[in-house]
XYZ file of C-alpha atoms in Angstrom:
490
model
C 140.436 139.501 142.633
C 143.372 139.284 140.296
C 144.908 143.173 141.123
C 145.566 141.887 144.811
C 147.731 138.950 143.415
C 148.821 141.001 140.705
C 149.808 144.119 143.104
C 151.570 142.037 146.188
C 153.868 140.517 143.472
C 154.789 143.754 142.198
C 155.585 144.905 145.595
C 157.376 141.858 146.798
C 159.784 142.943 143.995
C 160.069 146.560 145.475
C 160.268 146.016 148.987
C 159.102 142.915 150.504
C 156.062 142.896 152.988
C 152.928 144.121 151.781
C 148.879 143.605 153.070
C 147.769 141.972 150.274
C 144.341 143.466 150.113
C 146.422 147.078 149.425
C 145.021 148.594 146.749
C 141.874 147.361 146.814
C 138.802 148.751 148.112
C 137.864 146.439 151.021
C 136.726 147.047 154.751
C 139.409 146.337 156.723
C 141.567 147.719 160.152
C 143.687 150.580 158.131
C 145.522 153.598 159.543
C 143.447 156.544 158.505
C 139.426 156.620 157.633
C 138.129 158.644 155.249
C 134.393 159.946 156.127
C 133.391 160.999 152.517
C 130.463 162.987 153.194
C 128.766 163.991 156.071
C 125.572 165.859 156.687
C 123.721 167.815 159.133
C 120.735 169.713 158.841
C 120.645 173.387 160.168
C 118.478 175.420 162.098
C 119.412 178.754 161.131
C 123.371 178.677 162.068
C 122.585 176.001 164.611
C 121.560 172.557 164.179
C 118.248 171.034 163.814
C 118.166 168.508 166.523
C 114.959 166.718 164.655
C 117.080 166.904 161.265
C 119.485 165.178 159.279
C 122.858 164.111 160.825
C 125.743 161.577 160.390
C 127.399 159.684 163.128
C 130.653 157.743 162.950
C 132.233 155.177 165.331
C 135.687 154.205 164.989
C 136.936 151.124 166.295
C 140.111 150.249 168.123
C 140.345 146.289 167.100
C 144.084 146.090 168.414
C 145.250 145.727 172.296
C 147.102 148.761 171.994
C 146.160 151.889 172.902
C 146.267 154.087 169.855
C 145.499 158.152 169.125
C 143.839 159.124 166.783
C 143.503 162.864 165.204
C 140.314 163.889 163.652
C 140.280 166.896 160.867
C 137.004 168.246 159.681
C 137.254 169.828 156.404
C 134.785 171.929 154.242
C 133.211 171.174 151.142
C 136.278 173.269 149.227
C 138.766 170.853 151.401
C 139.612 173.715 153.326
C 140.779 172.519 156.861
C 138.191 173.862 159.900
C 139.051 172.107 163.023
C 141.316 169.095 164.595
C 141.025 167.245 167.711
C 142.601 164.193 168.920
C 141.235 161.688 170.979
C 142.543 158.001 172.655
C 141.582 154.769 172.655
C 142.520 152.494 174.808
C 142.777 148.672 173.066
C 139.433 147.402 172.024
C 138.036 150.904 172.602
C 135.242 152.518 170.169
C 134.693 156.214 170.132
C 131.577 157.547 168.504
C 130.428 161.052 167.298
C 127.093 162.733 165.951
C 128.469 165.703 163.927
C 125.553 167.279 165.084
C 127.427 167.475 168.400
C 130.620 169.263 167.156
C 128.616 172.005 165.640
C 127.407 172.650 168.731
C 130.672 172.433 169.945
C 129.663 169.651 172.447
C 132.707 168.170 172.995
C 131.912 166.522 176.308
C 129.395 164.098 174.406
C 132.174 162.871 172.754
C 135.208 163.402 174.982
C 137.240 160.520 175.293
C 137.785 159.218 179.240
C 135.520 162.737 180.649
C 133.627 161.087 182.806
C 137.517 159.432 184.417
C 139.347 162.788 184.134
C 139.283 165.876 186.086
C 139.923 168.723 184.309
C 140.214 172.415 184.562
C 140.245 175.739 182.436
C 143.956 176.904 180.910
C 143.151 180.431 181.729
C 142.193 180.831 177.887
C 138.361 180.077 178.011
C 138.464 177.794 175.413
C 141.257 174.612 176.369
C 140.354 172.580 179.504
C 143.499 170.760 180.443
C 143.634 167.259 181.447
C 145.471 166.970 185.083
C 146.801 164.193 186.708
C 146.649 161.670 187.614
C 145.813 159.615 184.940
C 143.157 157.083 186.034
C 142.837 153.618 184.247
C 140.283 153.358 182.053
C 140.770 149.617 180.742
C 140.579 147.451 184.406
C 137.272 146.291 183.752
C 139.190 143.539 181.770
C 140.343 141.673 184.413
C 138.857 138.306 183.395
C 136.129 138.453 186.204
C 132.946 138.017 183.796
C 133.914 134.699 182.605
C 132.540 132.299 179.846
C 129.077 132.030 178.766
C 127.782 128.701 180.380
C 127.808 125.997 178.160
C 126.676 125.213 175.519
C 126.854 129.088 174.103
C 127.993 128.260 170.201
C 129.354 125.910 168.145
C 133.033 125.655 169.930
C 130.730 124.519 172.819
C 133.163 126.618 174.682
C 136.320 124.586 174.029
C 138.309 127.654 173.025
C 140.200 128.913 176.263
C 142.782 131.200 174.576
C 142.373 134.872 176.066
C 142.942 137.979 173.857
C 145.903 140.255 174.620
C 145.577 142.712 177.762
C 144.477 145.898 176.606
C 146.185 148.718 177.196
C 144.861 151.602 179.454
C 145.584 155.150 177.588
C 147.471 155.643 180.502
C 149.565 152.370 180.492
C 152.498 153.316 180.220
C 152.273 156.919 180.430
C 151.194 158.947 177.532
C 154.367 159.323 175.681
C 152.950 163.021 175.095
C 151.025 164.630 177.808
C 150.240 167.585 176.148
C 147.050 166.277 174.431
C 143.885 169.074 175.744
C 141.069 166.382 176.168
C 138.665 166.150 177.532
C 138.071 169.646 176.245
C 134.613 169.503 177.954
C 131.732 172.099 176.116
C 132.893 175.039 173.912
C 129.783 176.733 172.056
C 132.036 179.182 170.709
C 133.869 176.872 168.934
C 131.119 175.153 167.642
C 129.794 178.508 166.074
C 133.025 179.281 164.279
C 133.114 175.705 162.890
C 129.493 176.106 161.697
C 130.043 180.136 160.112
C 133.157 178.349 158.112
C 131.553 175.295 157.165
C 128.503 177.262 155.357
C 131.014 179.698 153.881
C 132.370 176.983 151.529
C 128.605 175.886 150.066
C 127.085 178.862 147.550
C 125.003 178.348 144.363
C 127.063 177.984 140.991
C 126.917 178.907 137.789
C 128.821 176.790 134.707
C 132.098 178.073 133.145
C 133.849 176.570 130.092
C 136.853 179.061 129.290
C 139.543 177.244 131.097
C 141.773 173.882 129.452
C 140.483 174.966 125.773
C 137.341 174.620 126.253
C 134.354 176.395 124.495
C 134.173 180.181 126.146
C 131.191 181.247 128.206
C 129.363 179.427 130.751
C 126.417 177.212 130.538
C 123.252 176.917 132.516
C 123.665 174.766 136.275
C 121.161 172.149 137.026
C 118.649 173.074 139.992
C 121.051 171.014 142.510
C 123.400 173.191 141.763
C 122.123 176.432 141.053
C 119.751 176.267 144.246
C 122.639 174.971 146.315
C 122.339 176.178 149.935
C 124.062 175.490 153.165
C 120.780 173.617 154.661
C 122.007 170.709 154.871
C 125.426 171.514 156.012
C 127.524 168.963 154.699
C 131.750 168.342 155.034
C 134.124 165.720 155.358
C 136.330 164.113 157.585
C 139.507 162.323 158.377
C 140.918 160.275 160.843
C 144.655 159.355 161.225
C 145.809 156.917 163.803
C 149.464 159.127 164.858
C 152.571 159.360 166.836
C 151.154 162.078 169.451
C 148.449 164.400 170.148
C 149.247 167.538 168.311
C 146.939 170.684 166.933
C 148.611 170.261 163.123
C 146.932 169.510 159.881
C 147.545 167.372 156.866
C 149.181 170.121 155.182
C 151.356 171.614 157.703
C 154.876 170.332 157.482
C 155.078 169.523 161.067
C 152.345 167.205 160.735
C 154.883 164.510 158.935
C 157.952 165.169 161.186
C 159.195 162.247 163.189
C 157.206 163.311 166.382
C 153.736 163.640 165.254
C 154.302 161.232 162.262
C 151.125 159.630 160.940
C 151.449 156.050 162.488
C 151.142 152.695 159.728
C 149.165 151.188 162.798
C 146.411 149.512 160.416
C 144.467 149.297 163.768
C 140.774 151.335 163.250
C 137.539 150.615 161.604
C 134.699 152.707 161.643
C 131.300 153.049 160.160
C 128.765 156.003 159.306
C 125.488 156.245 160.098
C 122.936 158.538 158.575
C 120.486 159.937 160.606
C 116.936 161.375 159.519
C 114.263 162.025 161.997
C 111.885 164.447 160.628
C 111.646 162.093 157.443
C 111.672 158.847 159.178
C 114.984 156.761 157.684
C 118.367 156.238 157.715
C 121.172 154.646 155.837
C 124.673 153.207 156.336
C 128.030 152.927 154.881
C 131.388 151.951 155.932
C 134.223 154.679 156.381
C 136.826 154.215 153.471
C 139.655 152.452 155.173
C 142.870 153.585 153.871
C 145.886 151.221 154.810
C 149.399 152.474 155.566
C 152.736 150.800 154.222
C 155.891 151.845 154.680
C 156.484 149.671 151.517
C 154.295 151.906 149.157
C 156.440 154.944 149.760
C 158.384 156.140 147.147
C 158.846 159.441 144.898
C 156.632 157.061 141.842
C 154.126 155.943 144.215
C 150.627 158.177 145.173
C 149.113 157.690 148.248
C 146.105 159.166 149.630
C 147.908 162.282 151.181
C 150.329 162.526 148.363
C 148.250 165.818 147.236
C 150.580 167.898 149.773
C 153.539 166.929 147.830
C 153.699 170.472 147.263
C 154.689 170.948 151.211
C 158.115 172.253 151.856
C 159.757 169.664 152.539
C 157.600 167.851 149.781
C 155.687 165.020 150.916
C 156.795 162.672 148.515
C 157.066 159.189 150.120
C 153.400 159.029 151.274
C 153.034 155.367 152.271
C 148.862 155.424 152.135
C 146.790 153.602 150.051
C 145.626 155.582 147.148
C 141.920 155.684 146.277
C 140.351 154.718 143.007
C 139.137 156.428 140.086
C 136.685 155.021 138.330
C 133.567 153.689 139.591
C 130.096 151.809 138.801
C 126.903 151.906 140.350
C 123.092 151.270 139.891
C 120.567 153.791 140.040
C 116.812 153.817 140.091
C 114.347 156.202 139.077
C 110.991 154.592 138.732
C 107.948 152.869 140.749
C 108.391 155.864 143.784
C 112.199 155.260 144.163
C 114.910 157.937 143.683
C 118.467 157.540 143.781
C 121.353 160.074 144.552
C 125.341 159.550 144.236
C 128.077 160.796 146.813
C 130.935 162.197 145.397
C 134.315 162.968 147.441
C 137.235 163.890 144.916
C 140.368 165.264 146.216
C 140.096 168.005 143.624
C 138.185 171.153 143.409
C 136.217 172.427 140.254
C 136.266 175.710 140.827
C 137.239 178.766 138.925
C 137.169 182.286 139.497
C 136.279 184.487 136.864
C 135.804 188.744 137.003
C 135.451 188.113 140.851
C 132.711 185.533 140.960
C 132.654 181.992 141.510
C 131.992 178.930 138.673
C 132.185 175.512 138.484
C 134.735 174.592 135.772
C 133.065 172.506 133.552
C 135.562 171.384 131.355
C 137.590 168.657 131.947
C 136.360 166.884 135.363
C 134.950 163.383 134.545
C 132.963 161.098 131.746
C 129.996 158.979 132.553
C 128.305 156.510 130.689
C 124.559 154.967 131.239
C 123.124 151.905 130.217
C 119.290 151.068 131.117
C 117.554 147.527 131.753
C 116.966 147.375 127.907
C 120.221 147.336 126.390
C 119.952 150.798 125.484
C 123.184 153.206 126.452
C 124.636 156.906 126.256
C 128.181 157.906 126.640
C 128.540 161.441 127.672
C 130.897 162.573 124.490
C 131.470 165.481 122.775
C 134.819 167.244 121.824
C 137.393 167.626 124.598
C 139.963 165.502 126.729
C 137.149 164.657 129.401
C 134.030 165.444 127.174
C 132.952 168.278 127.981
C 133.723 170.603 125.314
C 129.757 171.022 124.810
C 127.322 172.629 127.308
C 127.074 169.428 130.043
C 126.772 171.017 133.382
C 129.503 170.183 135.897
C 127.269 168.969 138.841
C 130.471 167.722 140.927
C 132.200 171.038 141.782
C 133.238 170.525 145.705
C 135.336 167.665 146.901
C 131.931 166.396 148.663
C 128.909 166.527 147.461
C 125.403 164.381 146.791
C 123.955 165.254 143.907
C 120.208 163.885 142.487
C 120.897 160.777 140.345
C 117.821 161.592 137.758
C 117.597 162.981 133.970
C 117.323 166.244 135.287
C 120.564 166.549 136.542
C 122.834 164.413 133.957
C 121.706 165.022 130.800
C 122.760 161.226 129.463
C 121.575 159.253 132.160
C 119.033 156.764 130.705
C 115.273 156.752 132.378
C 113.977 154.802 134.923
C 116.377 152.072 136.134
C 119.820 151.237 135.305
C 123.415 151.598 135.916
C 126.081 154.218 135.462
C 129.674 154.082 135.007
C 131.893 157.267 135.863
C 135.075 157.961 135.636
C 137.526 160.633 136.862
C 140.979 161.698 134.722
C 143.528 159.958 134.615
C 141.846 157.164 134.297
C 141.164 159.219 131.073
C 143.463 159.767 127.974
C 144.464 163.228 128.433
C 146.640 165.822 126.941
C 149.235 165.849 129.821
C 151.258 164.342 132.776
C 149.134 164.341 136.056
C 151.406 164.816 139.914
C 150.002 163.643 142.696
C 148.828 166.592 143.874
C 146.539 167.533 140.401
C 145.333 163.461 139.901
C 142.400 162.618 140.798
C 141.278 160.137 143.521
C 137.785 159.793 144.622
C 134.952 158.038 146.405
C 131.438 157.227 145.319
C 128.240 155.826 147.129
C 124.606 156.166 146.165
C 121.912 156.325 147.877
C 118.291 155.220 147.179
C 114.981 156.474 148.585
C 111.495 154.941 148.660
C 108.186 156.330 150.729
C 110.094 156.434 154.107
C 112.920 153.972 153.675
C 116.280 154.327 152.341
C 119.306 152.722 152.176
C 122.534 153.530 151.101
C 125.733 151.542 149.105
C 129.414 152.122 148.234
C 130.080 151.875 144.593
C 132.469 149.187 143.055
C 135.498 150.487 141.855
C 136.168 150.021 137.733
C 139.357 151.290 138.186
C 142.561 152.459 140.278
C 145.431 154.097 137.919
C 147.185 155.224 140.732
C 148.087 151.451 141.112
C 147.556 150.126 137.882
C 148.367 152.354 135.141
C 146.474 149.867 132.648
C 143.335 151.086 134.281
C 142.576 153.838 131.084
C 139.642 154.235 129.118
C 138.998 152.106 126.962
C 140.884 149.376 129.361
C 139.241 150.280 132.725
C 139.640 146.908 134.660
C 140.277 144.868 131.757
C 137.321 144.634 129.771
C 139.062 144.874 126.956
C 141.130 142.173 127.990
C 138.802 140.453 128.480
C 137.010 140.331 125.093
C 140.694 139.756 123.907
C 141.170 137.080 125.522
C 144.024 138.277 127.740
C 142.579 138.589 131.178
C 145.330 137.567 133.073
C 147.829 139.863 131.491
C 149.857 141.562 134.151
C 149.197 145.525 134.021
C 151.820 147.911 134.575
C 152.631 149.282 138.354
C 153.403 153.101 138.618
């Protein structure tokens, strides 16, 4: 892929060492996973334990023990709840989401069935008390080699992987992390009552970023919206020490609970259906860490809290993309939907009552099996100075992929290109905390099967400011004969 070459030879120039798959959007040990939507269908205000849910496993592929700090967030990126866990090396941790809004804890605790713990006096903390057993000794060599012959190496490799290390070995450098915190229902009510605060039905507004005035109709998806499904997102930061902060608390980027650049975790999610009989997968976004990418000109993923005080302004994560392409389908029984995360909200408040702004948030453009195509146009910056709904208000979301719902996607089957400012010529500067970075998957249904893909990305600006409409990932070039042209780094 040229942008990797392209990109390490720009950094070599700023700073020396650099992965060079940063930048791109590949599946690969990174510091922090992004779960871009997640899903779980509700009973009431407690979860369906027939219905939809999402699990996700994160992988420890290092020997070192690592910790890692999971932040649920709502659907308006507000934060709910934060928990850490460890892994010891090679360790995977799993959770169904399912679990935490029941505030199950102990089905995902990490080391509860090795640790003895008690309550702080509080009702809702269990401490962990010593002493700390070892969790990693069943790697002691004692299982051997498969007998030959087991594979191709016909068991001629001998090398052995590194020891892995114990969560306990040495001891924790801070021993003030609360799991295994063991079952708290109350908690796992309060995370569902703020969860479903965040999801309400939307109308359209238009009177913001000079735009036409008034507000347009919503399509059903919208319009209908309810909190059944519950859905949210997730992060996951491998970091310093256990510690009860989020993102966008300033203590959460001080020296002692610093976000690690340990590129050490993979993980992948797993959608769950029972009632309707399928399920589909996709890999968490792995977002690398480089001390190399930080800078005051460079965006990382986090770099929205620049705004913190101090500012956060040398974010060293890997920025996510934003433009994307995907196929959808919409004939012979099958049915497609897209996932959306943005780090940007589309909401406006006007006389008291929520809208989605649909002004300025995106262009798409279809093109069927027959050559045929639609661009959705019209007068504004983003195109959408006439009355197109804005179906992508929340930072997550999965919206139907049909005619009903975007009013320029061609019929039946075909593919879709959209694309998020600033990837589109605008009418002013963007910061790092107003850009826009985002994630996209689709999903597609037939009878009781589904399945379920990431979209490729058209375009990153935050890394390549060539990648602008009408030059998203060189296209243009291309038909100019200039592929190979370097584009500009930010």
């Amino acid at each position: 892929m040229k942008k990797i070459v392209v990109l390490a030879a720009v950094l070599a120039l700023v700073s020396g060492v650099a992965y060079a798959n940063f930048c791109a959007r590949d599946y690969v040990p990174a510091a922090t996973l992004l779960v871009p939507y997640a899903v779980v269908t509700m009973a009431g205000n407690v979860p369906d334990p027939a219905g939809y849910t999402t699990l996700l496993a994160v992988t420890n592929v290092s020997s070192a023990k690592q910790i890692i700090h999971i932040v649920v967030w709502d659907a308006m990126s507000n934060h709910i709840v934060d928990f850490d866990e460890v892994l010891s090396g090679y360790d995977v941790w799993t959770i169904n989401f399912r679990d935490l809004l029941t505030g199950s804890f102990n089905l995902f605790d990490t080391g509860d069935s090795e640790k003895p713990f008690k309550d702080n006096g509080s009702g809702t903390k269990p401490l962990a008390v010593p002493p700390w057993p070892q969790i990693g000794d069943f790697w002691n060599g004692t299982l051997g080699t498969a007998a030959v012959p087991y594979g191709p190496t016909s068991n001629s490799y001998t090398t052995a992987l590194p020891q892995p290390q114990d969560i306990d070995y040495p001891t924790p450098a801070n021993t003030s992390c609360f799991f295994p915190y063991g079952s708290l229902p109350g908690v796992g009510a309060a995370v569902v009552a703020a969860l479903q605060a965040a999801i309400e039905p939307l109308g359209q507004d238009l009177t913001t970023d000079g735009c036409k005035s008034g507000t347009v109709a919503s399509p059903p998806y919208l319009s209908n919206l309810t909190a059944n499904p519950l859905f949210f997102y997730a992060t996951v930061d491998v970091v310093t020490a256990c510690n009860q902060n989020f993102p966008d608390d300033p203590a959460y980027w001080t020296p002692v609970l610093f976000p690690t650049a340990n590129n050490v975790i993979i993980g992948d999610i797993i959608y769950l259906d029972a009632a309707h009989t399928f399920s589909e997968s996709v890999p968490a976004v792995s977002i690398e860490a480089d001390f190399d990418w930080a800078s005051a000109t460079h965006h990382g993923f986090y770099s929205r809290y620049s705004s913190l005080d101090p500012p956060l302004v040398n974010d060293f994560h890997e920025p996510l993309a934003t433009a994307f392409g995907f196929r959808y389908y919409n004939s012979g029984g099958v049915s497609s939907n897209v996932m959306v995360w943005k780090n940007q909200l589309d909401i406006v408040t006007v006389g008291g009552v929520d809208y989605a702004n649909a002004c300025l948030p995106y262009v798409y453009y279809a093109f069927d099996e027959n050559e045929n195509s639609k661009a959705r146009g019209g007068g504004g910056p983003s195109g959408f100075n006439t009355a197109e709904p804005n179906i992508l208000p929340y930072e997550t979301q999965k919206v139907p992929l049909d005619v009903t719902t975007w009013n320029a996607l061609m019929a039946n089957n075909g593919w879709m290109m959209l694309v998020f400012d600033p990837s589109i010529p605008f009418h002013g500067p963007f910061t790092p905390d107003t850009g826009v970075q985002a994630w996209v998957g689709v999903q597609y249904y037939f009878a009781g099967y589904s399945t379920a893909l990431e979209a490729a990305t058209l375009g990153n600006v935050w890394c390549f400011t060539a990648d602008v409409l009408p030059n998203l990932n060189s296209y243009v070039g291309i038909a100019n004969g200039i592929l190979n042209a370097a584009p500009t780094a930010p």
